[in-house]
PDB file of N, CA and C in Angstrom:
ATOM      1  N   UNK A   1       6.574   1.672  -7.813  1.00  0.00           N
ATOM      2  CA  UNK A   1       6.157   0.338  -7.475  1.00  0.00           C
ATOM      3  C   UNK A   1       5.771   0.320  -6.003  1.00  0.00           C
ATOM      4  N   UNK A   2       5.108  -0.725  -5.596  1.00  0.00           N
ATOM      5  CA  UNK A   2       4.767  -0.841  -4.183  1.00  0.00           C
ATOM      6  C   UNK A   2       4.959  -2.279  -3.720  1.00  0.00           C
ATOM      7  N   UNK A   3       5.022  -2.423  -2.396  1.00  0.00           N
ATOM      8  CA  UNK A   3       5.304  -3.729  -1.815  1.00  0.00           C
ATOM      9  C   UNK A   3       4.832  -3.766  -0.370  1.00  0.00           C
ATOM     10  N   UNK A   4       4.778  -4.981   0.166  1.00  0.00           N
ATOM     11  CA  UNK A   4       4.624  -5.139   1.607  1.00  0.00           C
ATOM     12  C   UNK A   4       5.927  -4.669   2.254  1.00  0.00           C
ATOM     13  N   UNK A   5       5.891  -4.275   3.526  1.00  0.00           N
ATOM     14  CA  UNK A   5       7.093  -3.717   4.159  1.00  0.00           C
ATOM     15  C   UNK A   5       8.172  -4.724   4.536  1.00  0.00           C
ATOM     16  N   UNK A   6       7.963  -6.016   4.332  1.00  0.00           N
ATOM     17  CA  UNK A   6       8.985  -6.989   4.666  1.00  0.00           C
ATOM     18  C   UNK A   6       9.033  -8.064   3.588  1.00  0.00           C
ATOM     19  N   UNK A   7      10.139  -8.782   3.576  1.00  0.00           N
ATOM     20  CA  UNK A   7      10.295  -9.865   2.615  1.00  0.00           C
ATOM     21  C   UNK A   7      11.636  -9.790   1.910  1.00  0.00           C
ATOM     22  N   UNK A   8      11.902 -10.796   1.093  1.00  0.00           N
ATOM     23  CA  UNK A   8      13.197 -10.917   0.422  1.00  0.00           C
ATOM     24  C   UNK A   8      13.504  -9.712  -0.470  1.00  0.00           C
ATOM     25  N   UNK A   9      12.514  -9.256  -1.222  1.00  0.00           N
ATOM     26  CA  UNK A   9      12.728  -8.118  -2.113  1.00  0.00           C
ATOM     27  C   UNK A   9      13.150  -6.877  -1.333  1.00  0.00           C
ATOM     28  N   UNK A  10      12.468  -6.596  -0.248  1.00  0.00           N
ATOM     29  CA  UNK A  10      12.788  -5.422   0.573  1.00  0.00           C
ATOM     30  C   UNK A  10      14.162  -5.577   1.207  1.00  0.00           C
ATOM     31  N   UNK A  11      14.493  -6.787   1.677  1.00  0.00           N
ATOM     32  CA  UNK A  11      15.822  -7.037   2.237  1.00  0.00           C
ATOM     33  C   UNK A  11      16.913  -6.771   1.205  1.00  0.00           C
ATOM     34  N   UNK A  12      16.699  -7.199  -0.032  1.00  0.00           N
ATOM     35  CA  UNK A  12      17.685  -7.000  -1.088  1.00  0.00           C
ATOM     36  C   UNK A  12      17.842  -5.518  -1.431  1.00  0.00           C
ATOM     37  N   UNK A  13      16.745  -4.787  -1.454  1.00  0.00           N
ATOM     38  CA  UNK A  13      16.808  -3.351  -1.739  1.00  0.00           C
ATOM     39  C   UNK A  13      17.579  -2.632  -0.637  1.00  0.00           C
ATOM     40  N   UNK A  14      17.330  -3.011   0.604  1.00  0.00           N
ATOM     41  CA  UNK A  14      18.038  -2.372   1.717  1.00  0.00           C
ATOM     42  C   UNK A  14      19.530  -2.691   1.688  1.00  0.00           C
ATOM     43  N   UNK A  15      19.904  -3.853   1.163  1.00  0.00           N
ATOM     44  CA  UNK A  15      21.309  -4.251   1.101  1.00  0.00           C
ATOM     45  C   UNK A  15      22.052  -3.565  -0.038  1.00  0.00           C
ATOM     46  N   UNK A  16      21.367  -3.252  -1.127  1.00  0.00           N
ATOM     47  CA  UNK A  16      22.017  -2.623  -2.276  1.00  0.00           C
ATOM     48  C   UNK A  16      20.999  -1.823  -3.065  1.00  0.00           C
ATOM     49  N   UNK A  17      21.373  -0.621  -3.454  1.00  0.00           N
ATOM     50  CA  UNK A  17      20.449   0.221  -4.218  1.00  0.00           C
ATOM     51  C   UNK A  17      20.566  -0.012  -5.716  1.00  0.00           C
ATOM     52  N   UNK A  18      21.480  -0.889  -6.150  1.00  0.00           N
ATOM     53  CA  UNK A  18      21.648  -1.168  -7.578  1.00  0.00           C
ATOM     54  C   UNK A  18      20.481  -2.010  -8.076  1.00  0.00           C
ATOM     55  N   UNK A  19      19.970  -1.678  -9.252  1.00  0.00           N
ATOM     56  CA  UNK A  19      18.835  -2.410  -9.799  1.00  0.00           C
ATOM     57  C   UNK A  19      18.990  -2.569 -11.300  1.00  0.00           C
ATOM     58  N   UNK A  20      18.571  -3.705 -11.802  1.00  0.00           N
ATOM     59  CA  UNK A  20      18.459  -3.939 -13.228  1.00  0.00           C
ATOM     60  C   UNK A  20      17.001  -4.216 -13.533  1.00  0.00           C
ATOM     61  N   UNK A  21      16.571  -3.880 -14.740  1.00  0.00           N
ATOM     62  CA  UNK A  21      15.175  -4.135 -15.091  1.00  0.00           C
ATOM     63  C   UNK A  21      15.054  -4.465 -16.567  1.00  0.00           C
ATOM     64  N   UNK A  22      14.002  -5.183 -16.894  1.00  0.00           N
ATOM     65  CA  UNK A  22      13.712  -5.540 -18.274  1.00  0.00           C
ATOM     66  C   UNK A  22      12.206  -5.610 -18.452  1.00  0.00           C
ATOM     67  N   UNK A  23      11.725  -5.080 -19.550  1.00  0.00           N
ATOM     68  CA  UNK A  23      10.317  -5.153 -19.911  1.00  0.00           C
ATOM     69  C   UNK A  23      10.246  -5.688 -21.332  1.00  0.00           C
ATOM     70  N   UNK A  24       9.418  -6.679 -21.561  1.00  0.00           N
ATOM     71  CA  UNK A  24       9.265  -7.278 -22.884  1.00  0.00           C
ATOM     72  C   UNK A  24       7.804  -7.274 -23.286  1.00  0.00           C
ATOM     73  N   UNK A  25       7.584  -7.180 -24.591  1.00  0.00           N
ATOM     74  CA  UNK A  25       6.226  -7.290 -25.118  1.00  0.00           C
ATOM     75  C   UNK A  25       6.280  -8.165 -26.359  1.00  0.00           C
ATOM     76  N   UNK A  26       5.551  -9.251 -26.326  1.00  0.00           N
ATOM     77  CA  UNK A  26       5.455 -10.129 -27.485  1.00  0.00           C
ATOM     78  C   UNK A  26       4.519  -9.492 -28.506  1.00  0.00           C
ATOM     79  N   UNK A  27       4.946  -9.477 -29.766  1.00  0.00           N
ATOM     80  CA  UNK A  27       4.127  -8.866 -30.820  1.00  0.00           C
ATOM     81  C   UNK A  27       3.737  -9.872 -31.887  1.00  0.00           C
ATOM     82  N   UNK A  28       3.927 -11.146 -31.597  1.00  0.00           N
ATOM     83  CA  UNK A  28       3.450 -12.168 -32.507  1.00  0.00           C
ATOM     84  C   UNK A  28       4.531 -13.106 -33.010  1.00  0.00           C
ATOM     85  N   UNK A  29       4.080 -14.251 -33.445  1.00  0.00           N
ATOM     86  CA  UNK A  29       4.950 -15.303 -33.944  1.00  0.00           C
ATOM     87  C   UNK A  29       5.264 -15.057 -35.420  1.00  0.00           C
ATOM     88  N   UNK A  30       6.512 -15.275 -35.801  1.00  0.00           N
ATOM     89  CA  UNK A  30       6.932 -15.251 -37.198  1.00  0.00           C
ATOM     90  C   UNK A  30       7.099 -16.703 -37.614  1.00  0.00           C
ATOM     91  N   UNK A  31       6.286 -17.144 -38.560  1.00  0.00           N
ATOM     92  CA  UNK A  31       6.333 -18.539 -38.990  1.00  0.00           C
ATOM     93  C   UNK A  31       7.235 -18.692 -40.209  1.00  0.00           C
ATOM     94  N   UNK A  32       7.704 -19.904 -40.432  1.00  0.00           N
ATOM     95  CA  UNK A  32       8.543 -20.209 -41.581  1.00  0.00           C
ATOM     96  C   UNK A  32       8.297 -21.619 -42.058  1.00  0.00           C
ATOM     97  N   UNK A  33       8.942 -21.958 -43.146  1.00  0.00           N
ATOM     98  CA  UNK A  33       8.806 -23.308 -43.692  1.00  0.00           C
ATOM     99  C   UNK A  33       9.669 -24.312 -42.947  1.00  0.00           C
ATOM    100  N   UNK A  34      10.747 -23.832 -42.314  1.00  0.00           N
ATOM    101  CA  UNK A  34      11.649 -24.691 -41.559  1.00  0.00           C
ATOM    102  C   UNK A  34      11.655 -24.240 -40.106  1.00  0.00           C
ATOM    103  N   UNK A  35      12.015 -25.140 -39.214  1.00  0.00           N
ATOM    104  CA  UNK A  35      12.007 -24.828 -37.773  1.00  0.00           C
ATOM    105  C   UNK A  35      12.882 -23.620 -37.458  1.00  0.00           C
ATOM    106  N   UNK A  36      14.067 -23.527 -38.087  1.00  0.00           N
ATOM    107  CA  UNK A  36      14.979 -22.427 -37.764  1.00  0.00           C
ATOM    108  C   UNK A  36      14.529 -21.082 -38.332  1.00  0.00           C
ATOM    109  N   UNK A  37      13.461 -21.052 -39.101  1.00  0.00           N
ATOM    110  CA  UNK A  37      12.922 -19.792 -39.622  1.00  0.00           C
ATOM    111  C   UNK A  37      11.870 -19.190 -38.686  1.00  0.00           C
ATOM    112  N   UNK A  38      11.459 -19.943 -37.677  1.00  0.00           N
ATOM    113  CA  UNK A  38      10.488 -19.419 -36.713  1.00  0.00           C
ATOM    114  C   UNK A  38      11.171 -18.415 -35.794  1.00  0.00           C
ATOM    115  N   UNK A  39      10.459 -17.385 -35.419  1.00  0.00           N
ATOM    116  CA  UNK A  39      10.990 -16.360 -34.525  1.00  0.00           C
ATOM    117  C   UNK A  39       9.816 -15.667 -33.860  1.00  0.00           C
ATOM    118  N   UNK A  40      10.112 -14.659 -33.070  1.00  0.00           N
ATOM    119  CA  UNK A  40       9.075 -13.855 -32.424  1.00  0.00           C
ATOM    120  C   UNK A  40       9.293 -12.385 -32.765  1.00  0.00           C
ATOM    121  N   UNK A  41       8.220 -11.675 -32.966  1.00  0.00           N
ATOM    122  CA  UNK A  41       8.276 -10.222 -33.049  1.00  0.00           C
ATOM    123  C   UNK A  41       8.117  -9.719 -31.609  1.00  0.00           C
ATOM    124  N   UNK A  42       8.940  -8.735 -31.228  1.00  0.00           N
ATOM    125  CA  UNK A  42       8.920  -8.276 -29.837  1.00  0.00           C
ATOM    126  C   UNK A  42       9.463  -6.865 -29.750  1.00  0.00           C
ATOM    127  N   UNK A  43       9.202  -6.249 -28.625  1.00  0.00           N
ATOM    128  CA  UNK A  43       9.834  -4.999 -28.212  1.00  0.00           C
ATOM    129  C   UNK A  43      10.375  -5.253 -26.808  1.00  0.00           C
ATOM    130  N   UNK A  44      11.562  -4.720 -26.525  1.00  0.00           N
ATOM    131  CA  UNK A  44      12.108  -4.893 -25.182  1.00  0.00           C
ATOM    132  C   UNK A  44      12.872  -3.647 -24.757  1.00  0.00           C
ATOM    133  N   UNK A  45      12.876  -3.432 -23.470  1.00  0.00           N
ATOM    134  CA  UNK A  45      13.625  -2.347 -22.848  1.00  0.00           C
ATOM    135  C   UNK A  45      14.442  -2.968 -21.721  1.00  0.00           C
ATOM    136  N   UNK A  46      15.714  -2.632 -21.670  1.00  0.00           N
ATOM    137  CA  UNK A  46      16.602  -3.137 -20.624  1.00  0.00           C
ATOM    138  C   UNK A  46      17.358  -1.945 -20.049  1.00  0.00           C
ATOM    139  N   UNK A  47      17.511  -1.926 -18.742  1.00  0.00           N
ATOM    140  CA  UNK A  47      18.236  -0.816 -18.145  1.00  0.00           C
ATOM    141  C   UNK A  47      18.735  -1.143 -16.758  1.00  0.00           C
ATOM    142  N   UNK A  48      19.404  -0.164 -16.214  1.00  0.00           N
ATOM    143  CA  UNK A  48      19.859  -0.280 -14.827  1.00  0.00           C
ATOM    144  C   UNK A  48      19.585   1.051 -14.147  1.00  0.00           C
ATOM    145  N   UNK A  49      19.506   0.990 -12.823  1.00  0.00           N
ATOM    146  CA  UNK A  49      19.199   2.195 -12.085  1.00  0.00           C
ATOM    147  C   UNK A  49      19.493   2.063 -10.610  1.00  0.00           C
ATOM    148  N   UNK A  50      18.994   3.035  -9.893  1.00  0.00           N
ATOM    149  CA  UNK A  50      19.165   3.101  -8.438  1.00  0.00           C
ATOM    150  C   UNK A  50      17.761   3.029  -7.830  1.00  0.00           C
ATOM    151  N   UNK A  51      17.621   2.153  -6.873  1.00  0.00           N
ATOM    152  CA  UNK A  51      16.308   1.939  -6.271  1.00  0.00           C
ATOM    153  C   UNK A  51      16.332   2.390  -4.810  1.00  0.00           C
ATOM    154  N   UNK A  52      15.290   3.091  -4.388  1.00  0.00           N
ATOM    155  CA  UNK A  52      15.179   3.558  -3.010  1.00  0.00           C
ATOM    156  C   UNK A  52      13.779   3.282  -2.481  1.00  0.00           C
ATOM    157  N   UNK A  53      13.705   3.147  -1.176  1.00  0.00           N
ATOM    158  CA  UNK A  53      12.419   2.978  -0.502  1.00  0.00           C
ATOM    159  C   UNK A  53      11.976   4.339   0.010  1.00  0.00           C
ATOM    160  N   UNK A  54      10.785   4.734  -0.318  1.00  0.00           N
ATOM    161  CA  UNK A  54      10.254   6.030   0.099  1.00  0.00           C
ATOM    162  C   UNK A  54       9.694   5.904   1.510  1.00  0.00           C
ATOM    163  N   UNK A  55      10.150   6.760   2.407  1.00  0.00           N
ATOM    164  CA  UNK A  55       9.730   6.718   3.814  1.00  0.00           C
ATOM    165  C   UNK A  55       8.750   7.842   4.170  1.00  0.00           C
ATOM    166  N   UNK A  56       8.886   9.003   3.542  1.00  0.00           N
ATOM    167  CA  UNK A  56       8.052  10.163   3.835  1.00  0.00           C
ATOM    168  C   UNK A  56       6.591   9.878   3.472  1.00  0.00           C
ATOM    169  N   UNK A  57       5.682  10.091   4.426  1.00  0.00           N
ATOM    170  CA  UNK A  57       4.259   9.754   4.230  1.00  0.00           C
ATOM    171  C   UNK A  57       3.635  10.513   3.056  1.00  0.00           C
ATOM    172  N   UNK A  58       3.955  11.789   2.892  1.00  0.00           N
ATOM    173  CA  UNK A  58       3.387  12.560   1.776  1.00  0.00           C
ATOM    174  C   UNK A  58       3.898  12.036   0.437  1.00  0.00           C
ATOM    175  N   UNK A  59       5.180  11.721   0.382  1.00  0.00           N
ATOM    176  CA  UNK A  59       5.755  11.187  -0.855  1.00  0.00           C
ATOM    177  C   UNK A  59       5.206   9.789  -1.149  1.00  0.00           C
ATOM    178  N   UNK A  60       4.971   8.991  -0.089  1.00  0.00           N
ATOM    179  CA  UNK A  60       4.368   7.672  -0.268  1.00  0.00           C
ATOM    180  C   UNK A  60       2.953   7.804  -0.819  1.00  0.00           C
ATOM    181  N   UNK A  61       2.187   8.744  -0.259  1.00  0.00           N
ATOM    182  CA  UNK A  61       0.826   8.973  -0.746  1.00  0.00           C
ATOM    183  C   UNK A  61       0.854   9.375  -2.215  1.00  0.00           C
ATOM    184  N   UNK A  62       1.744  10.291  -2.567  1.00  0.00           N
ATOM    185  CA  UNK A  62       1.855  10.723  -3.962  1.00  0.00           C
ATOM    186  C   UNK A  62       2.175   9.529  -4.866  1.00  0.00           C
ATOM    187  N   UNK A  63       3.107   8.674  -4.431  1.00  0.00           N
ATOM    188  CA  UNK A  63       3.449   7.489  -5.211  1.00  0.00           C
ATOM    189  C   UNK A  63       2.266   6.559  -5.402  1.00  0.00           C
ATOM    190  N   UNK A  64       1.515   6.322  -4.337  1.00  0.00           N
ATOM    191  CA  UNK A  64       0.338   5.459  -4.430  1.00  0.00           C
ATOM    192  C   UNK A  64      -0.710   6.057  -5.361  1.00  0.00           C
ATOM    193  N   UNK A  65      -0.886   7.367  -5.272  1.00  0.00           N
ATOM    194  CA  UNK A  65      -1.862   8.038  -6.138  1.00  0.00           C
ATOM    195  C   UNK A  65      -1.427   7.997  -7.601  1.00  0.00           C
ATOM    196  N   UNK A  66      -0.126   8.098  -7.862  1.00  0.00           N
ATOM    197  CA  UNK A  66       0.370   8.010  -9.244  1.00  0.00           C
ATOM    198  C   UNK A  66       0.174   6.601  -9.800  1.00  0.00           C
ATOM    199  N   UNK A  67       0.370   5.580  -8.968  1.00  0.00           N
ATOM    200  CA  UNK A  67       0.118   4.210  -9.401  1.00  0.00           C
ATOM    201  C   UNK A  67      -1.356   4.050  -9.759  1.00  0.00           C
ATOM    202  N   UNK A  68      -2.232   4.545  -8.891  1.00  0.00           N
ATOM    203  CA  UNK A  68      -3.671   4.445  -9.153  1.00  0.00           C
ATOM    204  C   UNK A  68      -4.071   5.244 -10.402  1.00  0.00           C
ATOM    205  N   UNK A  69      -3.459   6.398 -10.581  1.00  0.00           N
ATOM    206  CA  UNK A  69      -3.751   7.211 -11.767  1.00  0.00           C
ATOM    207  C   UNK A  69      -3.338   6.458 -13.045  1.00  0.00           C
ATOM    208  N   UNK A  70      -2.209   5.789 -12.986  1.00  0.00           N
ATOM    209  CA  UNK A  70      -1.734   5.043 -14.155  1.00  0.00           C
ATOM    210  C   UNK A  70      -2.760   3.993 -14.586  1.00  0.00           C
ATOM    211  N   UNK A  71      -3.327   3.267 -13.625  1.00  0.00           N
ATOM    212  CA  UNK A  71      -4.246   2.185 -13.952  1.00  0.00           C
ATOM    213  C   UNK A  71      -5.693   2.624 -14.119  1.00  0.00           C
ATOM    214  N   UNK A  72      -6.089   3.690 -13.431  1.00  0.00           N
ATOM    215  CA  UNK A  72      -7.505   4.067 -13.460  1.00  0.00           C
ATOM    216  C   UNK A  72      -7.786   5.358 -14.215  1.00  0.00           C
ATOM    217  N   UNK A  73      -6.744   6.195 -14.425  1.00  0.00           N
ATOM    218  CA  UNK A  73      -6.961   7.503 -15.033  1.00  0.00           C
ATOM    219  C   UNK A  73      -7.427   8.533 -14.018  1.00  0.00           C
ATOM    220  N   UNK A  74      -7.551   8.139 -12.768  1.00  0.00           N
ATOM    221  CA  UNK A  74      -8.056   9.010 -11.700  1.00  0.00           C
ATOM    222  C   UNK A  74      -6.980   9.177 -10.626  1.00  0.00           C
ATOM    223  N   UNK A  75      -6.739  10.426 -10.177  1.00  0.00           N
ATOM    224  CA  UNK A  75      -5.697  10.702  -9.186  1.00  0.00           C
ATOM    225  C   UNK A  75      -6.267  10.942  -7.787  1.00  0.00           C
ATOM    226  N   UNK A  76      -7.493  11.367  -7.672  1.00  0.00           N
ATOM    227  CA  UNK A  76      -8.040  11.816  -6.377  1.00  0.00           C
ATOM    228  C   UNK A  76      -8.690  10.679  -5.571  1.00  0.00           C
ATOM    229  N   UNK A  77      -7.904   9.688  -5.224  1.00  0.00           N
ATOM    230  CA  UNK A  77      -8.369   8.584  -4.397  1.00  0.00           C
ATOM    231  C   UNK A  77      -8.219   8.942  -2.922  1.00  0.00           C
ATOM    232  N   UNK A  78      -9.095   8.381  -2.095  1.00  0.00           N
ATOM    233  CA  UNK A  78      -8.996   8.539  -0.647  1.00  0.00           C
ATOM    234  C   UNK A  78      -8.327   7.278  -0.106  1.00  0.00           C
ATOM    235  N   UNK A  79      -7.044   7.359   0.184  1.00  0.00           N
ATOM    236  CA  UNK A  79      -6.295   6.201   0.666  1.00  0.00           C
ATOM    237  C   UNK A  79      -6.097   6.345   2.170  1.00  0.00           C
ATOM    238  N   UNK A  80      -6.552   5.379   2.960  1.00  0.00           N
ATOM    239  CA  UNK A  80      -6.436   5.474   4.418  1.00  0.00           C
ATOM    240  C   UNK A  80      -4.981   5.560   4.881  1.00  0.00           C
ATOM    241  N   UNK A  81      -4.732   6.308   5.956  1.00  0.00           N
ATOM    242  CA  UNK A  81      -3.380   6.472   6.509  1.00  0.00           C
ATOM    243  C   UNK A  81      -2.744   5.127   6.857  1.00  0.00           C
ATOM    244  N   UNK A  82      -3.549   4.187   7.355  1.00  0.00           N
ATOM    245  CA  UNK A  82      -3.023   2.870   7.700  1.00  0.00           C
ATOM    246  C   UNK A  82      -2.477   2.134   6.486  1.00  0.00           C
ATOM    247  N   UNK A  83      -3.157   2.272   5.356  1.00  0.00           N
ATOM    248  CA  UNK A  83      -2.688   1.635   4.123  1.00  0.00           C
ATOM    249  C   UNK A  83      -1.381   2.267   3.664  1.00  0.00           C
ATOM    250  N   UNK A  84      -1.276   3.571   3.817  1.00  0.00           N
ATOM    251  CA  UNK A  84      -0.043   4.271   3.434  1.00  0.00           C
ATOM    252  C   UNK A  84       1.101   3.825   4.342  1.00  0.00           C
ATOM    253  N   UNK A  85       0.843   3.764   5.639  1.00  0.00           N
ATOM    254  CA  UNK A  85       1.878   3.393   6.603  1.00  0.00           C
ATOM    255  C   UNK A  85       2.364   1.964   6.399  1.00  0.00           C
ATOM    256  N   UNK A  86       1.474   1.054   5.965  1.00  0.00           N
ATOM    257  CA  UNK A  86       1.826  -0.361   5.830  1.00  0.00           C
ATOM    258  C   UNK A  86       2.231  -0.763   4.419  1.00  0.00           C
ATOM    259  N   UNK A  87       2.463   0.207   3.561  1.00  0.00           N
ATOM    260  CA  UNK A  87       2.887  -0.062   2.185  1.00  0.00           C
ATOM    261  C   UNK A  87       4.221   0.614   1.941  1.00  0.00           C
ATOM    262  N   UNK A  88       5.124  -0.086   1.280  1.00  0.00           N
ATOM    263  CA  UNK A  88       6.406   0.485   0.895  1.00  0.00           C
ATOM    264  C   UNK A  88       6.295   0.949  -0.553  1.00  0.00           C
ATOM    265  N   UNK A  89       6.686   2.176  -0.804  1.00  0.00           N
ATOM    266  CA  UNK A  89       6.752   2.695  -2.164  1.00  0.00           C
ATOM    267  C   UNK A  89       8.212   2.616  -2.604  1.00  0.00           C
ATOM    268  N   UNK A  90       8.416   2.033  -3.759  1.00  0.00           N
ATOM    269  CA  UNK A  90       9.756   1.796  -4.290  1.00  0.00           C
ATOM    270  C   UNK A  90       9.959   2.716  -5.486  1.00  0.00           C
ATOM    271  N   UNK A  91      11.031   3.499  -5.425  1.00  0.00           N
ATOM    272  CA  UNK A  91      11.336   4.452  -6.494  1.00  0.00           C
ATOM    273  C   UNK A  91      12.550   3.957  -7.275  1.00  0.00           C
ATOM    274  N   UNK A  92      12.397   3.849  -8.592  1.00  0.00           N
ATOM    275  CA  UNK A  92      13.490   3.443  -9.462  1.00  0.00           C
ATOM    276  C   UNK A  92      13.930   4.642 -10.290  1.00  0.00           C
ATOM    277  N   UNK A  93      15.171   5.079 -10.090  1.00  0.00           N
ATOM    278  CA  UNK A  93      15.752   6.144 -10.890  1.00  0.00           C
ATOM    279  C   UNK A  93      16.620   5.494 -11.959  1.00  0.00           C
ATOM    280  N   UNK A  94      16.263   5.686 -13.210  1.00  0.00           N
ATOM    281  CA  UNK A  94      16.957   5.048 -14.323  1.00  0.00           C
ATOM    282  C   UNK A  94      18.295   5.749 -14.575  1.00  0.00           C
ATOM    283  N   UNK A  95      19.370   4.962 -14.647  1.00  0.00           N
ATOM    284  CA  UNK A  95      20.705   5.477 -14.960  1.00  0.00           C
ATOM    285  C   UNK A  95      20.974   5.343 -16.449  1.00  0.00           C
ATOM    286  N   UNK A  96      20.698   4.172 -17.004  1.00  0.00           N
ATOM    287  CA  UNK A  96      20.800   4.017 -18.459  1.00  0.00           C
ATOM    288  C   UNK A  96      19.766   3.008 -18.938  1.00  0.00           C
ATOM    289  N   UNK A  97      19.444   3.120 -20.217  1.00  0.00           N
ATOM    290  CA  UNK A  97      18.362   2.324 -20.781  1.00  0.00           C
ATOM    291  C   UNK A  97      18.662   2.078 -22.248  1.00  0.00           C
ATOM    292  N   UNK A  98      18.250   0.913 -22.746  1.00  0.00           N
ATOM    293  CA  UNK A  98      18.346   0.615 -24.173  1.00  0.00           C
ATOM    294  C   UNK A  98      17.081  -0.116 -24.585  1.00  0.00           C
ATOM    295  N   UNK A  99      16.791  -0.054 -25.869  1.00  0.00           N
ATOM    296  CA  UNK A  99      15.573  -0.681 -26.383  1.00  0.00           C
ATOM    297  C   UNK A  99      15.899  -1.444 -27.664  1.00  0.00           C
ATOM    298  N   UNK A 100      15.087  -2.456 -27.946  1.00  0.00           N
ATOM    299  CA  UNK A 100      15.275  -3.259 -29.137  1.00  0.00           C
ATOM    300  C   UNK A 100      13.907  -3.702 -29.627  1.00  0.00           C
ATOM    301  N   UNK A 101      13.773  -3.775 -30.953  1.00  0.00           N
ATOM    302  CA  UNK A 101      12.507  -4.235 -31.537  1.00  0.00           C
ATOM    303  C   UNK A 101      12.826  -5.156 -32.694  1.00  0.00           C
ATOM    304  N   UNK A 102      12.084  -6.257 -32.779  1.00  0.00           N
ATOM    305  CA  UNK A 102      12.234  -7.176 -33.898  1.00  0.00           C
ATOM    306  C   UNK A 102      10.862  -7.450 -34.474  1.00  0.00           C
TER     307      UNK A 102
END
């Protein structure tokens, strides 16, 4: 993940490396004849981990390039040194994870 170098989120990360996370995906409405029969189809992942701020410029560049690769399919971006210096890369190491699907 990435962030600006200051703000509430960064302050909280610096105060504690403990992190919880959740990702949800809606997969559609389940309809019924009665109100209590309505539901949602979904997938979810919940976990906890340890979060750190990456300080090393080479590791920050690698993190930024991996983010760009994820969204664009391309890894060989030319990212200016100033952008690297003014961006915080946040690393989440997962300790445990669970998933659920309905």
